[in-house]
CSV table of C-alpha atoms (C1' of nucleotides) in Angstrom, one decimal:
chain,number,residue,atom,x,y,z
A,4,MET,CA,32.9,31.3,-7.8
A,5,GLU,CA,31.4,33.1,-4.6
A,6,GLN,CA,28.3,31.6,-3.2
A,7,ASP,CA,25.9,34.3,-1.7
A,8,THR,CA,25.0,34.1,2.0
A,9,LYS,CA,21.5,33.2,1.5
A,10,SER,CA,22.2,30.1,-0.1
A,11,LEU,CA,25.2,29.3,1.7
A,12,ILE,CA,22.9,29.3,5.0
A,13,ILE,CA,20.3,26.9,3.2
A,14,ASP,CA,23.1,24.6,2.1
A,15,ILE,CA,24.5,24.4,5.6
A,16,ALA,CA,21.5,24.3,7.4
A,17,THR,CA,20.2,21.4,5.1
A,18,SER,CA,23.1,19.1,5.9
A,19,LEU,CA,22.7,20.1,9.9
A,20,PHE,CA,19.1,19.4,9.9
A,21,GLN,CA,20.0,16.2,8.2
A,22,LEU,CA,22.2,15.2,10.6
A,23,LYS,CA,20.4,16.3,13.8
A,24,GLY,CA,16.8,17.1,13.1
A,25,TYR,CA,15.3,20.5,13.1
A,26,MET,CA,14.9,20.7,17.0
A,27,GLY,CA,18.5,19.1,17.5
A,28,VAL,CA,20.1,22.1,15.6
A,29,GLY,CA,20.3,25.5,17.2
A,30,LEU,CA,20.5,28.8,15.2
A,31,THR,CA,23.9,29.7,17.1
A,32,GLU,CA,25.3,26.4,15.6
A,33,ILE,CA,23.9,27.2,12.1
A,34,ILE,CA,25.4,30.7,12.0
A,35,LYS,CA,28.5,29.5,13.6
A,36,THR,CA,29.1,26.8,10.9
A,37,CYS,CA,28.5,29.8,8.0
A,38,ASN,CA,30.7,32.2,10.1
A,39,ILE,CA,28.3,34.9,9.7
A,40,SER,CA,26.3,36.8,12.5
A,41,LYS,CA,23.0,36.3,13.8
A,42,GLY,CA,22.1,40.0,12.2
A,43,SER,CA,23.1,38.7,8.7
A,44,PHE,CA,20.8,35.4,9.3
A,45,TYR,CA,17.9,37.7,10.2
A,46,HIS,CA,18.2,40.0,7.2
A,47,HIS,CA,17.9,37.0,5.0
A,48,PHE,CA,15.4,35.2,7.3
A,49,PRO,CA,13.4,37.7,9.1
A,50,ASN,CA,11.0,35.0,10.4
A,51,GLY,CA,13.6,33.3,11.7
A,52,LYS,CA,14.5,29.4,11.8
A,53,GLU,CA,11.2,28.2,10.5
A,54,GLU,CA,11.4,30.4,7.4
A,55,LEU,CA,15.0,28.7,7.0
A,56,LEU,CA,13.4,25.5,7.2
A,57,ILE,CA,11.1,25.5,4.8
A,58,ALA,CA,13.4,27.0,2.3
A,59,CYS,CA,15.7,24.0,3.3
A,60,LEU,CA,12.6,21.5,2.5
A,61,GLN,CA,11.9,23.1,-0.7
A,62,SER,CA,15.7,22.9,-1.9
A,63,ILE,CA,15.9,19.1,-0.9
A,64,SER,CA,12.3,18.4,-2.7
A,65,ASP,CA,13.6,20.1,-5.8
A,66,ALA,CA,16.9,17.6,-5.7
A,67,ILE,CA,14.9,14.8,-5.0
A,68,THR,CA,12.1,14.9,-7.7
A,69,GLY,CA,14.8,15.9,-10.0
A,70,ASP,CA,16.9,12.8,-8.9
A,71,ILE,CA,13.7,10.7,-9.5
A,72,LYS,CA,12.8,12.2,-12.9
A,73,ASP,CA,16.2,11.2,-14.4
A,74,PHE,CA,15.7,7.7,-13.3
A,75,PHE,CA,12.2,7.4,-14.5
A,76,GLU,CA,13.0,9.3,-18.1
A,77,ARG,CA,16.5,7.3,-18.6
A,78,TYR,CA,14.8,3.7,-18.3
A,79,PRO,CA,12.3,2.4,-20.1
A,80,THR,CA,9.6,0.7,-17.3
A,81,ALA,CA,8.4,1.8,-13.9
A,82,GLU,CA,10.2,-1.4,-12.7
A,83,GLU,CA,13.6,-0.7,-13.9
A,84,ALA,CA,13.6,2.8,-13.0
A,85,THR,CA,12.6,1.8,-9.4
A,86,LYS,CA,15.4,-0.8,-9.0
A,87,LYS,CA,18.0,1.6,-9.9
A,88,MET,CA,16.6,4.2,-8.1
A,89,ILE,CA,16.6,2.2,-4.7
A,90,GLU,CA,20.0,0.7,-5.9
A,91,LYS,CA,21.3,4.4,-5.5
A,92,LEU,CA,19.7,5.1,-2.5
A,93,VAL,CA,21.6,1.7,-0.9
A,94,ASP,CA,24.9,3.1,-2.6
A,95,ASN,CA,24.5,6.8,-0.8
A,96,PHE,CA,23.3,5.5,2.5
A,97,GLU,CA,26.5,2.8,2.5
A,98,ARG,CA,28.8,5.5,1.7
A,99,GLU,CA,27.2,8.4,3.8
A,100,GLY,CA,25.2,6.8,6.4
A,101,THR,CA,22.3,9.1,5.6
A,102,ILE,CA,19.6,9.4,3.0
A,103,ALA,CA,18.6,12.6,1.4
A,104,ALA,CA,14.7,12.0,1.4
A,105,TYR,CA,15.2,10.9,4.8
A,106,THR,CA,15.4,14.3,5.8
A,107,PHE,CA,11.6,15.0,5.2
A,108,THR,CA,10.4,11.9,7.0
A,109,SER,CA,12.6,13.3,9.6
A,110,ILE,CA,11.3,16.6,9.7
A,111,VAL,CA,7.8,15.9,9.0
A,112,SER,CA,7.7,13.2,11.6
A,113,GLU,CA,9.1,16.1,13.8
A,114,MET,CA,7.5,19.2,13.0
A,115,GLY,CA,4.1,18.1,11.1
A,116,ALA,CA,2.1,18.2,14.0
A,117,LEU,CA,3.6,21.4,15.4
A,118,SER,CA,3.8,23.5,11.9
A,119,GLU,CA,0.8,23.4,9.4
A,120,SER,CA,3.2,25.0,6.6
A,121,VAL,CA,6.2,22.1,7.2
A,122,ARG,CA,3.4,19.6,7.1
A,123,ASN,CA,1.8,20.9,3.7
A,124,THR,CA,5.4,21.5,2.2
A,125,CYS,CA,6.2,17.9,3.2
A,126,SER,CA,2.7,16.7,1.8
A,127,ALA,CA,3.6,18.5,-1.6
A,128,LEU,CA,6.9,16.5,-2.0
A,129,TYR,CA,5.0,13.2,-1.5
A,130,ILE,CA,2.7,14.1,-3.9
A,131,ARG,CA,5.2,15.2,-6.5
A,132,MET,CA,6.7,11.7,-6.3
A,133,GLN,CA,3.9,9.8,-6.7
A,134,GLU,CA,3.0,11.9,-9.8
A,135,ILE,CA,6.2,10.9,-11.4
A,136,TYR,CA,5.9,7.1,-10.4
A,137,SER,CA,2.1,7.3,-11.6
A,138,ALA,CA,2.6,8.8,-15.0
A,139,LYS,CA,5.4,5.9,-15.8
A,140,LEU,CA,3.1,3.3,-14.8
A,141,GLU,CA,0.3,4.6,-17.2
A,142,ALA,CA,2.5,4.6,-19.9
A,143,ASP,CA,3.6,0.9,-18.9
A,144,GLY,CA,0.0,0.1,-19.6
A,145,PHE,CA,-1.6,0.5,-16.2
A,146,SER,CA,-5.1,2.1,-15.7
A,147,LYS,CA,-5.2,5.3,-13.9
A,148,GLU,CA,-6.5,4.0,-10.7
A,149,ALA,CA,-4.1,1.1,-10.4
A,150,ALA,CA,-1.3,3.2,-11.4
A,151,ALA,CA,-2.2,5.8,-8.4
A,152,SER,CA,-2.7,2.9,-5.9
A,153,THR,CA,0.7,1.3,-7.0
A,154,ALA,CA,2.5,4.9,-7.0
A,155,LEU,CA,1.2,5.0,-3.4
A,156,MET,CA,2.7,1.5,-2.3
A,157,MET,CA,5.8,2.5,-3.8
A,158,THR,CA,6.3,5.7,-2.0
A,159,ALA,CA,5.0,4.3,1.2
A,160,THR,CA,7.3,1.2,0.9
A,161,ILE,CA,10.5,3.3,0.2
A,162,GLU,CA,9.9,5.5,2.9
A,163,GLY,CA,9.2,2.8,5.3
A,164,GLY,CA,12.5,1.0,3.8
A,165,ILE,CA,14.5,4.1,4.2
A,166,ILE,CA,13.2,4.5,8.2
A,167,LEU,CA,14.2,0.9,8.7
A,168,CYS,CA,17.7,1.1,7.2
A,169,LEU,CA,18.3,4.3,9.2
A,170,THR,CA,16.7,2.9,12.4
A,171,GLN,CA,18.8,-0.6,12.0
A,172,LYS,CA,22.0,0.8,10.7
A,173,VAL,CA,22.0,-2.0,7.9
A,174,SER,CA,21.1,-1.5,4.3
A,175,ASP,CA,19.7,-4.6,4.0
A,176,PRO,CA,15.7,-3.7,4.0
A,177,LEU,CA,16.5,-1.2,0.9
A,178,LYS,CA,18.1,-4.1,-0.7
A,179,ILE,CA,15.5,-6.5,-0.1
A,180,MET,CA,12.6,-3.9,-1.4
A,181,SER,CA,14.6,-3.4,-4.6
A,182,HIS,CA,13.5,-7.0,-5.3
A,183,GLU,CA,10.1,-7.2,-3.7
A,184,LEU,CA,8.4,-4.1,-4.9
A,185,PRO,CA,8.8,-5.2,-8.8
A,186,LYS,CA,6.2,-7.7,-7.8
A,187,LEU,CA,3.9,-4.9,-7.6
A,188,LEU,CA,4.9,-3.2,-10.6
A,189,LYS,CA,4.3,-5.9,-13.2
A,190,LYS,CA,1.4,-5.5,-15.0
A,191,ILE,CA,-1.3,-8.3,-14.7
B,5,MET,CA,-8.0,2.7,41.8
B,6,GLU,CA,-5.1,4.8,42.3
B,7,GLN,CA,-1.9,5.1,39.8
B,8,ASP,CA,1.4,5.1,41.1
B,9,THR,CA,3.2,8.5,39.9
B,10,LYS,CA,5.8,6.8,38.1
B,11,SER,CA,3.3,5.3,35.6
B,12,LEU,CA,1.1,8.5,35.7
B,13,ILE,CA,4.3,10.3,34.3
B,14,ILE,CA,4.7,7.6,31.9
B,15,ASP,CA,1.3,7.8,30.8
B,16,ILE,CA,1.0,11.4,30.2
B,17,ALA,CA,4.4,11.8,28.4
B,18,THR,CA,3.4,9.3,26.1
B,19,SER,CA,0.6,10.9,25.2
B,20,LEU,CA,2.3,14.2,25.1
B,21,PHE,CA,5.1,12.8,22.9
B,22,GLN,CA,2.8,11.4,20.8
B,23,LEU,CA,1.2,15.1,19.7
B,24,LYS,CA,4.1,17.1,19.8
B,25,GLY,CA,7.4,14.9,19.6
B,26,TYR,CA,9.9,14.3,22.1
B,27,MET,CA,11.7,17.8,21.5
B,28,GLY,CA,8.2,19.8,21.2
B,29,VAL,CA,7.4,18.8,25.1
B,30,GLY,CA,9.5,20.2,27.9
B,31,LEU,CA,9.9,18.9,31.2
B,32,THR,CA,7.6,21.7,32.6
B,33,GLU,CA,4.8,20.7,30.4
B,34,ILE,CA,5.1,17.3,31.6
B,35,ILE,CA,5.0,18.0,35.2
B,36,LYS,CA,2.5,20.6,35.2
B,37,THR,CA,-0.1,18.2,33.3
B,38,CYS,CA,1.1,15.6,36.0
B,39,ASN,CA,0.4,17.8,38.7
B,40,ILE,CA,3.6,17.1,40.5
B,41,SER,CA,6.6,18.8,41.1
B,42,LYS,CA,10.1,18.6,39.5
B,43,GLY,CA,11.5,17.3,42.6
B,44,SER,CA,9.2,14.3,42.4
B,45,PHE,CA,10.2,13.9,38.7
B,46,TYR,CA,13.5,13.6,39.5
B,47,HIS,CA,13.1,11.0,42.3
B,48,HIS,CA,11.2,8.7,39.7
B,49,PHE,CA,13.9,9.6,37.0
B,50,PRO,CA,17.1,10.3,38.0
B,51,ASN,CA,18.6,10.4,34.3
B,52,GLY,CA,16.1,12.9,33.2
B,53,LYS,CA,14.2,13.2,30.1
B,54,GLU,CA,15.8,10.6,28.0
B,55,GLU,CA,15.3,7.8,30.9
B,56,LEU,CA,11.5,9.0,30.8
B,57,LEU,CA,11.4,8.5,26.7
B,58,ILE,CA,12.9,5.3,26.9
B,59,ALA,CA,10.4,4.1,29.5
B,60,CYS,CA,7.4,5.7,27.4
B,61,LEU,CA,9.0,3.8,24.3
B,62,GLN,CA,8.8,0.3,26.0
B,63,SER,CA,5.4,0.6,27.3
B,64,ILE,CA,4.3,1.7,23.6
B,65,SER,CA,6.4,-1.1,22.0
B,66,ASP,CA,4.5,-3.8,24.4
B,67,ALA,CA,1.2,-2.1,23.8
B,68,ILE,CA,1.8,-2.7,19.9
B,69,THR,CA,3.3,-6.0,19.8
B,70,GLY,CA,0.4,-7.2,22.0
B,71,ASP,CA,-2.2,-5.6,19.5
B,72,ILE,CA,-0.4,-7.1,16.5
B,73,LYS,CA,-0.2,-10.6,18.6
B,74,ASP,CA,-3.9,-10.8,19.2
B,75,PHE,CA,-4.6,-10.1,15.4
B,76,PHE,CA,-2.1,-12.7,14.2
B,77,GLU,CA,-3.5,-15.2,16.7
B,78,ARG,CA,-7.2,-14.5,15.9
B,79,TYR,CA,-7.3,-14.7,12.2
B,80,PRO,CA,-6.2,-17.8,10.4
B,81,THR,CA,-4.0,-16.4,7.5
B,82,ALA,CA,-1.4,-13.5,7.5
B,83,GLU,CA,-3.2,-11.8,4.8
B,84,GLU,CA,-6.6,-11.7,7.1
B,85,ALA,CA,-5.0,-10.4,9.9
B,86,THR,CA,-3.0,-7.8,8.1
B,87,LYS,CA,-6.1,-6.6,6.8
B,88,LYS,CA,-7.9,-6.4,9.9
B,89,MET,CA,-5.1,-4.7,11.7
B,90,ILE,CA,-4.7,-2.2,9.0
B,91,GLU,CA,-8.5,-1.7,9.3
B,92,LYS,CA,-8.3,-0.9,12.8
B,93,LEU,CA,-5.4,1.5,12.1
B,94,VAL,CA,-7.3,3.6,9.9
B,95,ASP,CA,-10.3,3.5,12.5
B,96,ASN,CA,-8.1,4.6,15.2
B,97,PHE,CA,-6.7,7.5,12.8
B,98,GLU,CA,-9.8,8.8,11.9
B,99,ARG,CA,-11.5,8.6,15.2
B,100,GLU,CA,-8.2,10.3,17.1
B,101,GLY,CA,-5.9,11.8,14.2
B,102,THR,CA,-3.1,9.7,15.4
B,103,ILE,CA,-1.7,6.4,15.3
B,104,ALA,CA,0.4,4.7,18.4
B,105,ALA,CA,2.9,3.0,16.0
B,106,TYR,CA,3.7,6.6,14.5
B,107,THR,CA,5.1,7.5,17.8
B,108,PHE,CA,8.0,5.3,17.2
B,109,THR,CA,8.6,6.4,13.7
B,110,SER,CA,8.3,10.0,14.9
B,111,ILE,CA,10.6,9.6,17.6
B,112,VAL,CA,13.3,7.4,15.9
B,113,SER,CA,13.3,10.0,13.1
B,114,GLU,CA,13.8,12.9,15.6
B,115,MET,CA,16.2,11.3,17.9
B,116,GLY,CA,17.5,8.1,16.6
B,117,ALA,CA,20.7,10.4,15.2
B,118,LEU,CA,21.2,11.9,18.4
B,119,SER,CA,20.7,8.7,20.9
B,120,GLU,CA,21.9,5.4,20.7
B,121,SER,CA,19.8,4.0,23.3
B,122,VAL,CA,16.4,5.6,21.6
B,123,ARG,CA,17.5,4.3,18.3
B,124,ASN,CA,18.3,0.5,19.8
B,125,THR,CA,14.9,0.6,21.4
B,126,CYS,CA,13.1,1.6,18.2
B,127,SER,CA,15.1,-1.0,16.3
B,128,ALA,CA,14.0,-3.6,18.9
B,129,LEU,CA,10.2,-3.0,18.3
B,130,TYR,CA,10.7,-3.2,14.5
B,131,ILE,CA,12.4,-6.3,14.6
B,132,ARG,CA,9.6,-7.9,17.1
B,133,MET,CA,6.8,-6.7,14.8
B,134,GLN,CA,8.6,-8.6,12.2
B,135,GLU,CA,8.9,-11.8,14.0
B,136,ILE,CA,5.3,-11.9,14.4
B,137,TYR,CA,4.6,-11.7,11.0
B,138,SER,CA,7.3,-14.1,9.5
B,139,ALA,CA,5.9,-16.7,12.2
B,140,LYS,CA,2.4,-16.6,10.7
B,141,LEU,CA,3.7,-16.4,7.1
B,142,GLU,CA,5.9,-19.5,7.8
B,143,ALA,CA,2.6,-21.1,9.0
B,144,ASP,CA,0.8,-20.0,5.8
B,145,GLY,CA,3.6,-22.2,3.9
B,146,PHE,CA,6.3,-19.4,3.1
B,147,SER,CA,10.1,-20.5,3.1
B,148,LYS,CA,11.8,-18.9,6.3
B,149,GLU,CA,13.6,-16.7,3.7
B,150,ALA,CA,10.5,-15.5,1.9
B,151,ALA,CA,8.8,-14.9,4.7
B,152,ALA,CA,11.4,-13.2,6.2
B,153,SER,CA,11.8,-10.8,3.3
B,154,THR,CA,7.7,-10.4,3.2
B,155,ALA,CA,7.6,-9.5,6.7
B,156,LEU,CA,9.9,-6.8,6.2
B,157,MET,CA,8.0,-5.4,3.4
B,158,MET,CA,4.9,-5.5,5.5
B,159,THR,CA,6.9,-3.5,8.2
B,160,ALA,CA,8.1,-1.0,5.6
B,161,THR,CA,4.8,-0.4,3.8
B,162,ILE,CA,2.7,-0.2,7.0
B,163,GLU,CA,5.1,2.4,8.6
B,164,GLY,CA,5.3,4.3,5.3
B,165,GLY,CA,1.5,4.0,4.9
B,166,ILE,CA,1.4,5.9,8.5
B,167,ILE,CA,3.7,8.5,7.5
B,168,LEU,CA,1.5,9.4,4.6
B,169,CYS,CA,-1.5,9.5,6.5
B,170,LEU,CA,-0.2,11.9,8.8
B,171,THR,CA,1.6,14.1,6.6
B,172,GLN,CA,-1.7,14.3,4.5
B,173,LYS,CA,-3.8,14.1,6.9
B,174,VAL,CA,-6.2,11.6,5.1
B,175,SER,CA,-6.5,7.8,5.7
B,176,ASP,CA,-6.8,7.1,2.2
B,177,PRO,CA,-3.1,5.9,2.0
B,178,LEU,CA,-3.6,3.2,4.7
B,179,LYS,CA,-6.9,2.1,2.9
B,180,ILE,CA,-5.2,1.5,-0.2
B,181,MET,CA,-2.2,-0.5,1.8
B,182,SER,CA,-4.7,-2.6,3.0
B,183,HIS,CA,-5.9,-4.0,-0.6
B,184,GLU,CA,-2.6,-3.8,-2.2
B,185,LEU,CA,-0.5,-5.4,0.6
B,186,PRO,CA,-2.4,-8.8,0.4
B,187,LYS,CA,-0.7,-9.3,-3.2
B,188,LEU,CA,2.0,-9.9,-1.4
B,189,LEU,CA,0.9,-12.1,1.3
B,190,LYS,CA,-0.6,-14.7,-1.0
B,191,LYS,CA,1.6,-18.1,-1.7
B,192,ILE,CA,2.5,-18.1,-5.1
C,14,DG,C1',8.2,10.6,48.1
C,15,DT,C1',7.3,15.0,47.4
C,16,DC,C1',7.8,19.8,47.6
C,17,DT,C1',9.8,25.2,46.7
C,18,DA,C1',13.7,27.7,45.3
C,19,DT,C1',17.5,28.1,42.5
C,20,DA,C1',21.1,27.2,39.1
C,21,DT,C1',22.9,27.4,34.8
C,22,DA,C1',22.9,27.0,30.0
C,23,DA,C1',20.9,27.7,25.7
C,24,DA,C1',17.3,28.8,23.1
C,25,DG,C1',15.1,32.1,19.3
C,26,DA,C1',14.8,37.0,18.6
C,27,DT,C1',15.9,42.2,18.5
C,28,DA,C1',18.4,47.0,18.5
C,29,DG,C1',21.2,49.7,16.6
C,30,DA,C1',25.9,51.0,15.0
C,31,DC,C1',28.5,50.8,10.8
D,6,DG,C1',24.2,43.5,4.1
D,7,DT,C1',27.1,42.5,8.2
D,8,DC,C1',28.3,43.5,12.8
D,9,DT,C1',28.2,43.6,18.3
D,10,DA,C1',25.6,43.3,22.3
D,11,DT,C1',21.7,42.4,24.7
D,12,DC,C1',16.6,40.9,25.8
D,13,DT,C1',13.5,37.5,27.0
D,14,DT,C1',12.1,33.2,27.4
D,15,DT,C1',12.7,28.6,28.0
D,16,DA,C1',15.3,24.3,28.6
D,17,DT,C1',17.2,20.7,31.9
D,18,DA,C1',18.6,19.8,36.4
D,19,DT,C1',20.0,20.6,41.5
D,20,DA,C1',19.6,21.5,46.4
D,21,DG,C1',17.6,21.0,50.4
D,22,DA,C1',13.6,21.3,53.5
D,23,DC,C1',9.6,18.5,55.3
DNA sequence: GTCTATATAAAGATAGAC
DNA sequence: GTCTATCTTTATATAGAC
């Protein structure tokens, strides 16, 4: 089955941004990898590279929240779901040397100060993630407020853990998170 | 007292990188803000922009670890020191809209995949921070292993909290960290 | 140690034929 | 919807006078 040009561009660009960051990848490299011309590219993205970036961020965002939802539906408690989810991140990192969620962290760090729409897109993803965590924690018996605070802690800790793994090129940080985080997820 | 050109460049560049990221700031902008010429710049940094970046990272690294050490010497327990430290981050963010430690996160996200020496410099800072936390936790009575794990959690959580604050342009995430983190720092 | 002037490459974007 | 050719601006970096 043939993929249409627009989604081809999004897929290729997403993985290139993941590898080298937004500014680290030129349009020329993107269209070369896609085997298309500049004319074709600007037909699909009249507002250029930043429009493409937003499309990529939305595509990754859907993939990530889809993944998270799967885990939080499959396992009975937030604690178990979180453990399994982090195990998958570790697995991914050890096999491919990268983590999809990291692209977000990376790009909001790089572009958040320069582009409001990029910052908003990234902000929306963090909120979507927290909402999934929070709902499960409430189902586990947490109060609304406690669930929200804890969901925020989870998001921050996992994001931070991913950064440490990528920076130090080892998977230990996330592994340690996976047995430290549950301490916060037990209802007291 | 006159500042020598080299440290002037480092100071100016540091704050520009902080505002717009490494790739977001051109050499031309740096030298213009410094009121110097390209010739002068390359005299001090023969290997160009990346050499300057490393110098900036080292300078921020010293400032950050100095700050952290102050807190962890002044307050009797890791729990108190951490609380005060995060309060200062919040304060800084609310007054200036930025956080020094964020520059690191931002730059390692942007450049870590492209430059080994940048990645190594950032990795070294994270380790220095963890060592300070870890030493204090051991003094509080934690075992060597528990102290190391907890120090890692602190680092990740604070980094993640900073990212969330910057991405969402609100200080709530760090505020919540400051009363959630202590749960991890109490000896059981 | 600082300057001006220049080199060279690459970036993002556009025009207009097909 | 895709192409080639071109435009404009910007990037980092260098040469050589003072």
